[in-house]
CSV table of C-alpha atoms in Angstrom, one decimal:
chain,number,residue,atom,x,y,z
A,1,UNK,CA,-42.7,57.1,-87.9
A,2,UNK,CA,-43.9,60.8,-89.1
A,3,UNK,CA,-41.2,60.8,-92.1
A,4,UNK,CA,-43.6,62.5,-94.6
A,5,UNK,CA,-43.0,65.5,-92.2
A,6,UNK,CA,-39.1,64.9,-93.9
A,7,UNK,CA,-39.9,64.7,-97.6
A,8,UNK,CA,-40.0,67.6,-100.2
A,9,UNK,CA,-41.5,68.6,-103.6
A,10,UNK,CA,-38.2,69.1,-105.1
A,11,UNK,CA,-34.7,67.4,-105.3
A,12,UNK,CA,-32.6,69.4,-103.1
A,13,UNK,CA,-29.5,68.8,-105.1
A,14,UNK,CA,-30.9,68.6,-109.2
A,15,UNK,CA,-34.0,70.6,-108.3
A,16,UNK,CA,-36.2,67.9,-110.2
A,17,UNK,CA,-39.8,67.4,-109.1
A,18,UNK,CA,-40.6,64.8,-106.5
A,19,UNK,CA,-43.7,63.3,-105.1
A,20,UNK,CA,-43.9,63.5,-101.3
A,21,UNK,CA,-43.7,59.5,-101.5
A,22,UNK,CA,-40.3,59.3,-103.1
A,23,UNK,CA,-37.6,57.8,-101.1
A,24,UNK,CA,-35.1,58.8,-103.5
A,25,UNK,CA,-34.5,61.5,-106.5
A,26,UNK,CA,-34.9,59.9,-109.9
A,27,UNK,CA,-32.8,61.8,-111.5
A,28,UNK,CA,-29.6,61.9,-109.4
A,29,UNK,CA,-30.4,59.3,-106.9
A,30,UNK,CA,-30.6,61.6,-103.6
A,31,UNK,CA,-32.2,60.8,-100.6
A,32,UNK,CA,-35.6,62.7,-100.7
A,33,UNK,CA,-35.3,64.2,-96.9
A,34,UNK,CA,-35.8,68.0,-96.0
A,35,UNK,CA,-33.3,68.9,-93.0
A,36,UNK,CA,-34.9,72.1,-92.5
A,37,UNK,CA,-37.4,70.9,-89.7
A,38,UNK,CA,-38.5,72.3,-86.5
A,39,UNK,CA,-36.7,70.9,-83.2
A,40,UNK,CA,-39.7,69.3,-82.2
A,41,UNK,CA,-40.2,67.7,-85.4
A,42,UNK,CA,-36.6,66.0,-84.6
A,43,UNK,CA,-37.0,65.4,-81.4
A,44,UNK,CA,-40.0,62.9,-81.9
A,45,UNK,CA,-38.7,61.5,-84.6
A,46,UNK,CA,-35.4,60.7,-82.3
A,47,UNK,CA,-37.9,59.2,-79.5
A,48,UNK,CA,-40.1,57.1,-82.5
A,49,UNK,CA,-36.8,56.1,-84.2
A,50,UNK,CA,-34.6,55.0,-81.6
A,51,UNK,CA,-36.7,54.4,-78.4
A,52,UNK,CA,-40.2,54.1,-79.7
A,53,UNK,CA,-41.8,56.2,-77.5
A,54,UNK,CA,-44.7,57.8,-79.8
A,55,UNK,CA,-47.9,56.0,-80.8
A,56,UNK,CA,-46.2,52.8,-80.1
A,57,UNK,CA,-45.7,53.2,-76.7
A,58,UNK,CA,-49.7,55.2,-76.3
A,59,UNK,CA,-50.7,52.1,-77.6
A,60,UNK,CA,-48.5,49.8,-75.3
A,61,UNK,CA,-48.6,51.3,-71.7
A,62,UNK,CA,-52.0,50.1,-70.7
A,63,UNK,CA,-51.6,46.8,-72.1
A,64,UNK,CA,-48.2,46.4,-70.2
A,65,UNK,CA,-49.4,47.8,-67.0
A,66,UNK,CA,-52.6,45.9,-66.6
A,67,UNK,CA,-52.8,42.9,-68.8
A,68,UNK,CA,-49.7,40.8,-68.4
A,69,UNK,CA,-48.9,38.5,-70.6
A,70,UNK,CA,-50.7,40.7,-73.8
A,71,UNK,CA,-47.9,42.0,-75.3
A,72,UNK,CA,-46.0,38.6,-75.2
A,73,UNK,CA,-49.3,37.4,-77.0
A,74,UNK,CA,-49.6,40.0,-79.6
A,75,UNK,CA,-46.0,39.8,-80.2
A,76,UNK,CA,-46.0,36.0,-81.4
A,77,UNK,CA,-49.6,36.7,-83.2
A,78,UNK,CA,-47.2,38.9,-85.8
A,79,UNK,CA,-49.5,41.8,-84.4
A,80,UNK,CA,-46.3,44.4,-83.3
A,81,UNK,CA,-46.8,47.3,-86.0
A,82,UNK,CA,-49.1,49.3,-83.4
A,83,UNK,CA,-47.2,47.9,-80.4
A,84,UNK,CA,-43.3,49.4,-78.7
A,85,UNK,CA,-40.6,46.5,-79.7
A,86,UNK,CA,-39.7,43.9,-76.7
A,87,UNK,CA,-36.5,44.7,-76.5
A,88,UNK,CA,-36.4,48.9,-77.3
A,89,UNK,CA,-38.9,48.4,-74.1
A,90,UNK,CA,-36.4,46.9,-71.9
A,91,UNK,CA,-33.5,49.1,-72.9
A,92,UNK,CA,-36.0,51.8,-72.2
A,93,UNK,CA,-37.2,51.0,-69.1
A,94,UNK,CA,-33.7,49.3,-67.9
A,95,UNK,CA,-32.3,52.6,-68.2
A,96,UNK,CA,-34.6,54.3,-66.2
A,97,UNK,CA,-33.8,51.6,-63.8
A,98,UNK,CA,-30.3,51.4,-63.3
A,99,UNK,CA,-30.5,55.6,-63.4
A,100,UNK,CA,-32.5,55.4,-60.6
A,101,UNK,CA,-30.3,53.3,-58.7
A,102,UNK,CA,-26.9,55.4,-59.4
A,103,UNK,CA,-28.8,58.1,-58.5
A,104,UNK,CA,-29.4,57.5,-55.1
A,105,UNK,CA,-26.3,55.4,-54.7
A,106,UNK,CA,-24.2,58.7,-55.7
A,107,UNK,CA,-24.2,60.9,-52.6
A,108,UNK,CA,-21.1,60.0,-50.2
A,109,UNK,CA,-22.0,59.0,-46.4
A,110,UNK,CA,-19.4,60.7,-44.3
A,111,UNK,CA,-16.4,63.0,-45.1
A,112,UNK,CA,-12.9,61.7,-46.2
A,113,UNK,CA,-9.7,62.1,-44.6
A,114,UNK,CA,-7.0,64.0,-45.7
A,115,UNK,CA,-5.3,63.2,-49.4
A,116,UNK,CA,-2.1,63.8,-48.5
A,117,UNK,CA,-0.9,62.3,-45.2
A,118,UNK,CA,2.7,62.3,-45.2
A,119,UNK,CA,5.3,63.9,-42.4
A,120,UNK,CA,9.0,64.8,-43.2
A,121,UNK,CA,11.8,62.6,-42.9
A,122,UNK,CA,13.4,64.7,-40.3
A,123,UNK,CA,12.0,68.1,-38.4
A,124,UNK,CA,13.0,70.6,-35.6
A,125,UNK,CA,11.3,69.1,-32.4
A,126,UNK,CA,9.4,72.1,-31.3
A,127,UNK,CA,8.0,72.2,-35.4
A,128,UNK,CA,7.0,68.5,-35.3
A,129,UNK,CA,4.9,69.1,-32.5
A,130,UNK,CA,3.0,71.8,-34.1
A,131,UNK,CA,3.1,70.2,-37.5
A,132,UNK,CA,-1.1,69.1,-38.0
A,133,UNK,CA,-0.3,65.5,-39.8
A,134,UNK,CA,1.7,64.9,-37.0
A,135,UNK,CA,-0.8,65.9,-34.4
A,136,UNK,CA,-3.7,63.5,-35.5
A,137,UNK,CA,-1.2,60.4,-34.0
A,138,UNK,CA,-1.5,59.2,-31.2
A,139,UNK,CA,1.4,59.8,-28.7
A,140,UNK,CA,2.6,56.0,-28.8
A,141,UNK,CA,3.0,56.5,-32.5
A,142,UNK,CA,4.5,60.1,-32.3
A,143,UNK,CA,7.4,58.6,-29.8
A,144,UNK,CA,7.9,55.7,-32.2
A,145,UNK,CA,8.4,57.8,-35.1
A,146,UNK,CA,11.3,59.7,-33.4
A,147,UNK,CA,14.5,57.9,-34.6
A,148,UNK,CA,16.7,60.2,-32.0
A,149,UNK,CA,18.7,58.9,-28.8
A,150,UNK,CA,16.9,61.5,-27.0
A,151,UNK,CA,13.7,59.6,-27.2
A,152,UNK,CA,15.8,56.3,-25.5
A,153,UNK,CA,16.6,58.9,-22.4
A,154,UNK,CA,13.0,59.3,-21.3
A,155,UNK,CA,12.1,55.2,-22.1
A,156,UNK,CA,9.3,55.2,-19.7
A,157,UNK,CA,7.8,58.4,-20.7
A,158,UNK,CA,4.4,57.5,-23.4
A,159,UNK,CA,3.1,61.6,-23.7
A,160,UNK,CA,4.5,63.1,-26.2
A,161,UNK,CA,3.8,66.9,-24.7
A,162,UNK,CA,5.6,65.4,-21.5
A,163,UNK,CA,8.5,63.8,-23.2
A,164,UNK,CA,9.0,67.6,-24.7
A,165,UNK,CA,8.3,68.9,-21.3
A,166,UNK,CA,11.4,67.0,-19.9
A,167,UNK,CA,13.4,67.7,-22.8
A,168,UNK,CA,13.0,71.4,-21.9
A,169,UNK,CA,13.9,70.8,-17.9
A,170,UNK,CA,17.2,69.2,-19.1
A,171,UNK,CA,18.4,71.0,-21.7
A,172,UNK,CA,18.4,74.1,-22.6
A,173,UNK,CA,14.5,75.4,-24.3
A,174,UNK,CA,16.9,77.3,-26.9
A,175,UNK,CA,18.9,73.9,-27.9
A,176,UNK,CA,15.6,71.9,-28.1
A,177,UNK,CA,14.1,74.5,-30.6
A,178,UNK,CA,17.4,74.2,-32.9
A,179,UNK,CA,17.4,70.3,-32.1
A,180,UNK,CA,16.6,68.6,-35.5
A,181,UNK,CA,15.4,65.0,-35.0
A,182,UNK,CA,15.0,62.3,-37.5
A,183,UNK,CA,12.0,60.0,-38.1
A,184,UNK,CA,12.1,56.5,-38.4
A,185,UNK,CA,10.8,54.9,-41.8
A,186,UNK,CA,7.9,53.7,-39.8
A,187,UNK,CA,4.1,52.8,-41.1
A,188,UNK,CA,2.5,56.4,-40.1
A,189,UNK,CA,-1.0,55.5,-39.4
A,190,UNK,CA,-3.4,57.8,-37.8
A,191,UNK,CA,-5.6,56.0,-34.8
A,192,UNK,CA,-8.1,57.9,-33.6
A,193,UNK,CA,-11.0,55.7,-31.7
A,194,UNK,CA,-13.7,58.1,-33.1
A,195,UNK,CA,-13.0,57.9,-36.9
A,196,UNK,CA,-15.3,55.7,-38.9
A,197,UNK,CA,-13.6,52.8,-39.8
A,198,UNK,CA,-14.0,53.2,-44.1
A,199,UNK,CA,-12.7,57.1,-43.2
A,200,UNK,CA,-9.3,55.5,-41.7
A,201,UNK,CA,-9.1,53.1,-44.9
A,202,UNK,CA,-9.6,55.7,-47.1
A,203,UNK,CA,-7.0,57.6,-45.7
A,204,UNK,CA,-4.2,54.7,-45.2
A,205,UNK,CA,-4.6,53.8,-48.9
A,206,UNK,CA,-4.3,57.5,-50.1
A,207,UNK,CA,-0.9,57.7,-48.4
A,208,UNK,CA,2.0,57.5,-51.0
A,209,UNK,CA,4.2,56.1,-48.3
A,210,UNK,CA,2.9,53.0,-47.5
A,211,UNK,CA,3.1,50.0,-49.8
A,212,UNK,CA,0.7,47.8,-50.6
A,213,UNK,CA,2.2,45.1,-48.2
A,214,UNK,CA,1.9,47.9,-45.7
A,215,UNK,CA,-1.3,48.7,-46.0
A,216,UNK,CA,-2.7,45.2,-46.0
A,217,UNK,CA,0.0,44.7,-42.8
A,218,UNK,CA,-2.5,47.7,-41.0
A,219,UNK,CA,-5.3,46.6,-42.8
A,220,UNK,CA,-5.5,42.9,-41.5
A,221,UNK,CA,-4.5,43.8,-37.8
A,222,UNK,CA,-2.0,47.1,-37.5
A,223,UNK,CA,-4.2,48.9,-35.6
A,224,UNK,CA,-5.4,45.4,-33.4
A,225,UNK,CA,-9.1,46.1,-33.9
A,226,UNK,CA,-10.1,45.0,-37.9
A,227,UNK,CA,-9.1,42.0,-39.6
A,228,UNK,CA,-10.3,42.3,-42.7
A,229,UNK,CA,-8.9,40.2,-44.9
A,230,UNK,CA,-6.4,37.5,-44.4
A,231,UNK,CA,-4.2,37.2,-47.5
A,232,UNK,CA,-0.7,37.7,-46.1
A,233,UNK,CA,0.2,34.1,-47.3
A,234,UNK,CA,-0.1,35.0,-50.9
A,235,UNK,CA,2.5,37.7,-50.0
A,236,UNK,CA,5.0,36.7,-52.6
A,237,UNK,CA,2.9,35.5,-55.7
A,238,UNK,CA,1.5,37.3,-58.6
A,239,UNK,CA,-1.9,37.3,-57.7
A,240,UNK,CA,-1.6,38.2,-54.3
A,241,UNK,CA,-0.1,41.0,-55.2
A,242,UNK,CA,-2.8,42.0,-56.9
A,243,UNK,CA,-5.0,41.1,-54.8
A,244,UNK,CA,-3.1,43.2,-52.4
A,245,UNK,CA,-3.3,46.2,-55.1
A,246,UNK,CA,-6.9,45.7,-55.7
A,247,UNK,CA,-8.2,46.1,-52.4
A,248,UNK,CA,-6.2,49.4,-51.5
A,249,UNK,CA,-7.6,50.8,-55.3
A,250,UNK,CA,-11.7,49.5,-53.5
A,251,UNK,CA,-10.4,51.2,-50.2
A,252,UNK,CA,-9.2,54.3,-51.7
A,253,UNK,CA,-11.9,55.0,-53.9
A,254,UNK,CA,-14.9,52.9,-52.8
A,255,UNK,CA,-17.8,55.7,-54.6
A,256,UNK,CA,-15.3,54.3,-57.7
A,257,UNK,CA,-15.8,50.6,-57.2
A,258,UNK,CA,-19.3,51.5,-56.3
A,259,UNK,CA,-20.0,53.1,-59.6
A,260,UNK,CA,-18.0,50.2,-61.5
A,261,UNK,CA,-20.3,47.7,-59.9
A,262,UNK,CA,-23.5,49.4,-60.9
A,263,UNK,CA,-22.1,50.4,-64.4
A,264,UNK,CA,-21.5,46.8,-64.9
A,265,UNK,CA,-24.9,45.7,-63.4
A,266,UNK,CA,-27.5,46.3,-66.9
A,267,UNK,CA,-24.8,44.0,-69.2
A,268,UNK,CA,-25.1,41.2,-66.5
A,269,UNK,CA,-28.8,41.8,-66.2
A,270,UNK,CA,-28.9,41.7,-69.9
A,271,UNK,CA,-27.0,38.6,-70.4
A,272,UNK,CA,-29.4,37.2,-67.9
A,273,UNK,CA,-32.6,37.2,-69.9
A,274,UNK,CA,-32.0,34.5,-72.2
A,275,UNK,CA,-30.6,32.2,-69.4
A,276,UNK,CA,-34.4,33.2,-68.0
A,277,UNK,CA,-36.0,32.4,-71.0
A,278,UNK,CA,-34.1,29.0,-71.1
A,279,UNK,CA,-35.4,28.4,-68.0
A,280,UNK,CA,-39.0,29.2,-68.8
A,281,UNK,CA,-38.2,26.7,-72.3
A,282,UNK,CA,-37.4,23.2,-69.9
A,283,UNK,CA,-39.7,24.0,-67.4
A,284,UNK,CA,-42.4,24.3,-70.2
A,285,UNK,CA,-40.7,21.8,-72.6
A,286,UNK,CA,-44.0,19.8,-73.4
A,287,UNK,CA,-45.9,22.9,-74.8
A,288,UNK,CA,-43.6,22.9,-78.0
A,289,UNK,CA,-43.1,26.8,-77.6
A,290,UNK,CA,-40.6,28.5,-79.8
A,291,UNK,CA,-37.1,29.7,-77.9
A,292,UNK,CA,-38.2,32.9,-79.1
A,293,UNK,CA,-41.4,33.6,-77.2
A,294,UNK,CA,-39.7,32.8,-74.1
A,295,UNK,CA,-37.2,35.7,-74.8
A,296,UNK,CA,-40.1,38.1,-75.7
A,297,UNK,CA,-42.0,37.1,-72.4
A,298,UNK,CA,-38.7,37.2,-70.4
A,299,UNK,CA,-38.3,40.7,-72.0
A,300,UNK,CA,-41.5,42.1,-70.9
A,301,UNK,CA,-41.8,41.0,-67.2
A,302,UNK,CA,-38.4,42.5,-66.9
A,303,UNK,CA,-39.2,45.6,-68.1
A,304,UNK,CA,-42.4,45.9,-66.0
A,305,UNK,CA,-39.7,44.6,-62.7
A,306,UNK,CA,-37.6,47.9,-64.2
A,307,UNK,CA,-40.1,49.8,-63.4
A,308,UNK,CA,-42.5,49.0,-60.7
A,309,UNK,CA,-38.6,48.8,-58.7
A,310,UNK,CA,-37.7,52.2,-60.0
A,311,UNK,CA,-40.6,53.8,-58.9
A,312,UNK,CA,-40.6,52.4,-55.7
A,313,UNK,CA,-37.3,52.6,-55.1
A,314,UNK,CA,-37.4,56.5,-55.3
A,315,UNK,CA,-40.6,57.0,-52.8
A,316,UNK,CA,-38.7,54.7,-50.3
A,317,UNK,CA,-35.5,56.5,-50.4
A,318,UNK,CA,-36.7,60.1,-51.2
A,319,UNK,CA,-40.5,60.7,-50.1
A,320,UNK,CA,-40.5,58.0,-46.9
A,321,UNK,CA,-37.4,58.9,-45.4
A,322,UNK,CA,-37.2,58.6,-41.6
A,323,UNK,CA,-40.2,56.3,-42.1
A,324,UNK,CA,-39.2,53.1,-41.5
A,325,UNK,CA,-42.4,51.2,-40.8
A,326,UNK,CA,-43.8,52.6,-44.1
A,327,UNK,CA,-40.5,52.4,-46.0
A,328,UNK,CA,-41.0,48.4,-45.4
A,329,UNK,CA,-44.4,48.3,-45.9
A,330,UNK,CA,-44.0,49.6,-49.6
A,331,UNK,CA,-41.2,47.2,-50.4
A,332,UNK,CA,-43.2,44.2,-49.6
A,333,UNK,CA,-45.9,45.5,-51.2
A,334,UNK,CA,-44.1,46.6,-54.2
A,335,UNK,CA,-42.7,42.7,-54.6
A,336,UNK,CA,-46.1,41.1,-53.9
A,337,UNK,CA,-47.2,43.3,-56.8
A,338,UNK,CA,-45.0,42.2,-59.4
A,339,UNK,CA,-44.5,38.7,-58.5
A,340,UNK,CA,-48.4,38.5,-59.2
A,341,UNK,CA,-47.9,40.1,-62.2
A,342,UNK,CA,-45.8,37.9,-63.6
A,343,UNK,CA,-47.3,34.6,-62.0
A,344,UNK,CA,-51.0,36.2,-64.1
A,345,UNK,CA,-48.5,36.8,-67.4
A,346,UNK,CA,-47.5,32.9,-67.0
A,347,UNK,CA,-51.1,32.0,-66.7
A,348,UNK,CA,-52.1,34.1,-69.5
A,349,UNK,CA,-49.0,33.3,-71.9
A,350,UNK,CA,-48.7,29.5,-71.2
A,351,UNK,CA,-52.7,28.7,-71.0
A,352,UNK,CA,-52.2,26.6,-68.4
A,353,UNK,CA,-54.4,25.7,-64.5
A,354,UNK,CA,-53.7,28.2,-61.3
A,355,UNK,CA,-51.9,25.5,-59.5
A,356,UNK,CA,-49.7,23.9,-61.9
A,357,UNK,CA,-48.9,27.5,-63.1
A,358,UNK,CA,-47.9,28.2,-59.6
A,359,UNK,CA,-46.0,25.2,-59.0
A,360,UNK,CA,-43.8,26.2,-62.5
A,361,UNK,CA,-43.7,29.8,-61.6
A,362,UNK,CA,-42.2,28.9,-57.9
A,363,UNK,CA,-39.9,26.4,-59.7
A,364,UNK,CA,-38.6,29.4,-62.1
A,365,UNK,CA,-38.1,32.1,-59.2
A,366,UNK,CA,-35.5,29.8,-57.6
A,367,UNK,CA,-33.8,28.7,-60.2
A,368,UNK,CA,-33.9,32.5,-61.3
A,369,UNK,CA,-32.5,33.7,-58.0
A,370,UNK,CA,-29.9,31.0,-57.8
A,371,UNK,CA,-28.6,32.6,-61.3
A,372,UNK,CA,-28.7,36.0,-60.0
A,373,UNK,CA,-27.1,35.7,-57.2
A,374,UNK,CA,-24.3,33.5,-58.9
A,375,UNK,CA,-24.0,35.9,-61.7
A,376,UNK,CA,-24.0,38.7,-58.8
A,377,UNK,CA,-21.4,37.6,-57.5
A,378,UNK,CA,-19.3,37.0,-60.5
A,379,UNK,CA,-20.1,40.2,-61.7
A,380,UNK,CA,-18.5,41.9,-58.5
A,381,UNK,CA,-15.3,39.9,-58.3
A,382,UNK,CA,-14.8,40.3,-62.2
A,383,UNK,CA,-15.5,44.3,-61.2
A,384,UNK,CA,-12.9,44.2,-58.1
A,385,UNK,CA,-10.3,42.3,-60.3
A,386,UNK,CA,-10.2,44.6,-63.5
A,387,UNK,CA,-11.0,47.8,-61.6
């Protein structure tokens, strides 16, 4: 840390002389630091303070990239002065991760339907049928909504232009226009065979009118086509209500949930390295190593996972798009790559032979991906409960 770049000759406050080395002012006891600095001055003093980015990091990268296992070893030989901290590398590099993954999670994949869906309670006739929320039903739903004898004189009629039309041929076109029908308190939901299905959702749960027990009614089989989910017998408890609630806040805002889940992801990936390091403890028991270099090591083969997947993750999605042959070929390639880089930092860390290293490494990669995927899925259903 350049902080001599921060001291000055003189107390700021008593104007007693100082020696560049003084922490403090003698005399009056104030910290000996000279604010008037350049911006670049502060700015890699910021990176060296908080992220250890300067000659820490210099002297880190290629040791981190191409020796596995180094930095675990220099770290429990008490050599770190020259070396970026375990765990300000991981926050480093697990930010540029999970950045990476909101960013190209961020951009919505189709258009949403309209916010406010809603129709009248009652209308003229010939402005119902030009009204545009009530146009986008279909005519089995338009004739439904029509609480009005008039509708029970034409019973076998199913078109709504055509039940107008013979409206018009019976009475008079000048009554019809002045003819104010009423609509039934009736679930109002738009079917149109070429919406995308999540569009429709979207659009159901942002109506004010329906309740929840509505929307899961049209949700679960309303429209006959999606079934969803099947909570209707939970209809009058506590939870299902909430349930009920939950799922129509996911439906209405899903880029919402989406964002919850991922902002949620780096505490559960977090809370997952000392379970890892745990792991690596039993599964090496008889080599007597402390807890502590199994967080370290768990801490750096994280970090280098952060971001080999970062990186690759953007040339897949950004400079190989349309490219789905070579889209696959760099994922594969990209998780050969760092599974052998950590199977070569468990030779190098734990000193032990190829094939008993292998054996222990394949041992820890299931046991690992049975906790992620259970922590995974905890971590979503706490998201969908408290969101």
């Amino acid at each position: 840390m350049k902080t001599k770049k921060r001291r000055s000759t003189h107390c700021s406050n008593c104007d007693s002389p100082l020696d560049e080395s003084y922490n403090f002012c003698p005399t009056c006891g104030q910290s000996n630091t000279d604010n008037n600095i350049t911006f670049s001055i502060l700015i890699r003093e910021f990176l060296d303070n908080y992220l250890g980015v300067d000659s820490k990091m210099a002297n880190s990268i290629m040791p981190f990239l191409f020796s596995p296992g180094k930095l675990t070893n220099r770290f429990q030989d008490g050599k770190i002065k020259h070396f970026i901290h375990p765990v300000r590398l991981y926050l480093v590099l697990s930010v540029f991760y999970f950045f990476v993954i909101s960013y190209l999670l961020s951009f919505d994949l189709r258009s949403l339907g309209n916010d406010n869906f809603s129709l009248p309670t009652s209308a003229d006739i010939e402005e119902l049928r030009n009204d545009p929320d009530f146009a986008i039903l279909t005519d089995s739903l338009k004739i439904e909504a029509l609480n009005d004898s008039l509708v029970r004189q034409f019973a076998g009629i199913s078109n709504f232009n055509a039940l107008y039309d013979s409206l018009v041929s019976k009475y008079d076109s000048a009554i019809i226009n002045n003819t104010e029908v009423a609509l039934n308190a009736v679930d109002l939901i738009a079917t149109n065979e070429n919406e995308h299905f999540l569009d429709k959702t979207n659009r159901w749960a942002r109506d004010r009118h329906l309740s929840d027990d509505a929307f899961m009614d049209s949700l679960t089989g309303g429209n006959g086509n999606y079934k969803v989910f099947n909570i209707t017998d939970t209809t009058t408890s506590e939870n299902g209500q909430h349930l009920k609630s939950q799922v129509r806040k996911v439906f209405k805002n899903e880029e919402g949930f989406k964002g919850f889940i991922l902002g949620n992801l780096p505490i559960m990936m977090f809370l997952l390295i000392p379970l890892f390091a745990l792991v690596l403890k039993v599964v090496y028991a008889r080599r007597n190593h402390l807890y502590i270099k199994h967080i370290v090591h768990a801490l750096h083969v994280h970090s280098f996972a952060y971001f080999i997947y970062g990186i690759s993750l953007l040339v897949i999605f950004k400079l190989l798009v349309g490219h789905t042959g070579w889209q696959t070929a760099v994922g594969v390639f990209t998780f050969i790559g760092v599974s052998t880089y950590v199977y070569v930092s468990f030779l190098n860390v734990y000193k032990q032979g190829w094939f008993k290293t292998l054996v222990k490494f394949n041992i820890v990669g299931f046991i690992y991906l049975l906790l992620l995927q259970t922590f995974f899925s905890f971590e979503i259903f706490m998201s969908f409960w408290y969101y």
